[in-house]
Structure formats: structure tokens, C-alpha cells
Amino acid sequence: MPETTPNPRYARQLKLPFWDQQAQDRLANSHAMIIGCGALGCPSADLLARAGVGKLTLIDRDLVETSNLHRQTLFSDSDAKAQLPKAEAARRRINQVNPEVQIEAVVADFGVFDAQRIIQSGKFGQPDVLIDGTDNFETRFLINDLSVMDNIPYVYGGAIGTKGMAAVFIPGHTPCLRCLFSSPPPAGSQPTCETAGVFAPVSAIIASYQASEALKLLLGARERVMGSMLEFDLWEGNRRRIELDNLRDPDCKCCAHRDFEFLDRDDEETLSICGRSAIQINPHSKSPIAMSKLADLLNEQGQFETTSFMIKGRFDANNIELTVFRDGRAIFDGVDDPTVARAIYARYIGC
Ligand SMILES: [Zn+2]
């Protein structure tokens, strides 16, 4: 039988002992959804597109900013100057890299309502894998619910400061995220990129792990997927593996009882306040926030006053007035778009 000439684009990976044309065809028919096109989503989307994953859904709510460029490898200085949405800038860049890949760019907040809509009525149907490029735990718990409910593997990743973590949660085969962490950490208790910074090689390594594990899944090599959570500090040179085998919680709300708490919420945490141009964010995890740390951080961005109940003040850059209460509730005055309020909340207060 005459052999078809392999696509030269994939010639070097077709030399790998476990990769043949059938694997390449399988990849061309696969669909990866990348939630968050930042420090993790950029390198993983780039690797998957170059490998020939046929369909990519790229989701992000933010615009490209100059401060993203040291680690978010799909974006250029001109994207930041043009204030392009990240999902769209990523789509344009990947289209230049590999025009054979079909891309849906979704500029949206992956919240309760949009998450289900995107999964159910996306251009390419249900994805074969969910890749975590988010910067907050509320969204990760939502992804975990979707993963278990719809039986889609979830490739988890996180990078902050000089530390990174990665793991793969496969419904029916491994614990889920909630088996390991029963609820998101309290608002304000975790560092964010703005408070702790990011050592760019950490996010590149975590994203490479995520791309590697996603490719194994898409190639049908589930037995090769790492069965542990990997944690390391690239600056210190520390590395730790936590075996996931015995960590399945028989009483897990999500994967044992199928209680999809983060998907079933109808108490939308973001509310427009009637009668004035303001948005309230009321986080689900109610615990006292680190007021003095937050006040220090906010005072680098504008004039803020702290009382025993709240921090209140105005950002210099956009004149938005912010009031943050001890339990994490926040009101943004001068904002009409909940996405803008949620983005500022995630950046300074975290969740
Ligand atoms: Zn579980």
C-alpha cells in the first residue's frame, strides 16, 4: 500500500517511538479547553497547538497588559498597547504558529453561568480535557465540578512566586480536587501574582507539565499520566511528589456524593447595586481577610483608609472607589461591568 507523506510540521514528534500517524490523526480530532490564557495558559496552548491538537477553546476575561509580558509567552508589546483581550491575542498568535488548528476564543469570566454555557454550547462540543490556567481557587473548584459531572479529565496547575504545583484528576480513576482540598481557601489568605510576583520559569515548567499530561490523555495513553501531585520551588531547588492513589475521599462532596456545589449555586456572588454605578462581590468563603496586608497593597495603588470594619479608598489609575469589608465582601463604585470588578477582586484580594 502506498504510504502517504507525513506532514513535515510533525516530522520530529513522529520519530518518537510512541507517536505514529495514527496518534497524530487522533490528536487532530481532539479538543482541549484552556481556562485562563495567562502564565500557564499561554505556554500550554502554544505546545498543544504546535503538537497538532485540532481544536482549542481559549477562555479569558482580561486584556493584555504590559505587566503580563514577562511570563505570558503568546503576547507581544503591541498586544498590550492595543489592549487586546487575551483570548483573542492568543488566538491570533496561535493561528500564525499553526493555521491547521481551529480555535475558539472566548472573552468571558468563567463563572457559574458562563462555564456551563461554554461547555454545553461551545463551537467544538464537549472538550476531551480541561486545562487549568486560572489564578483563583473559586474557578478551580468550578472546573472540578464540571470535570466530575461531565467526566472530563482536569489538568490542574498553579504557579506563584517561585513555587509551582501540577496534578491530573481523572474522574473514576483518581481523587478529585475536592478530595484533596474540601473548600477554597478564605479570601485574602493566599498570595496572588500581584502580591507575591511570579518567577516566569516556574509557570513555563508547570505549563509544560500540563501540556505533557494533556497530550498523554489526548493520545489515549492514560496509563502514562502521572499519578501524583508535583510541587516544587524552582529557586530553592526543592521538589516533592504526593502520591494521589490513597487520597480519594470516600465522603467527598463532589466525586462521592455528586453534590456539585460550585455549579449549583444560584446565589451569584457578583451583584450590580441598583441606583448607582456599583458592583458588589460577596465571596462564598466567609473568613476574615488579612486587613493590614491588603491595606499596604492597596496603598501602593491609591489612597485607602483602614477602619476596624473595612478598607476604603480610590485607585489612582481608574478612579474606581473600593470598599472591602473584613469578611471579604467588596463594593466597587464607578464600575458597571461585573467582570471588571471580579478581575480587580481576584488581583488584590484573591479568593
Ligand atoms: Zn473527590
Short mmCIF file of C-alpha atoms and ligand atoms in Angstrom, two decimals, residues 176 178-179 252 255, ligand 1:
data_model
loop_
_atom_site.label_atom_id
_atom_site.label_comp_id
_atom_site.label_asym_id
_atom_site.label_seq_id
_atom_site.Cartn_x
_atom_site.Cartn_y
_atom_site.Cartn_z
CA CYS A 176 -10.71 14.93 42.52
CA ARG A 178 -12.11 18.38 46.47
CA CYS A 179 -10.83 15.08 47.84
CA CYS A 252 -16.05 13.71 49.03
CA CYS A 255 -16.89 12.88 43.38
ZN ZN B 1 -13.45 13.98 45.24
#
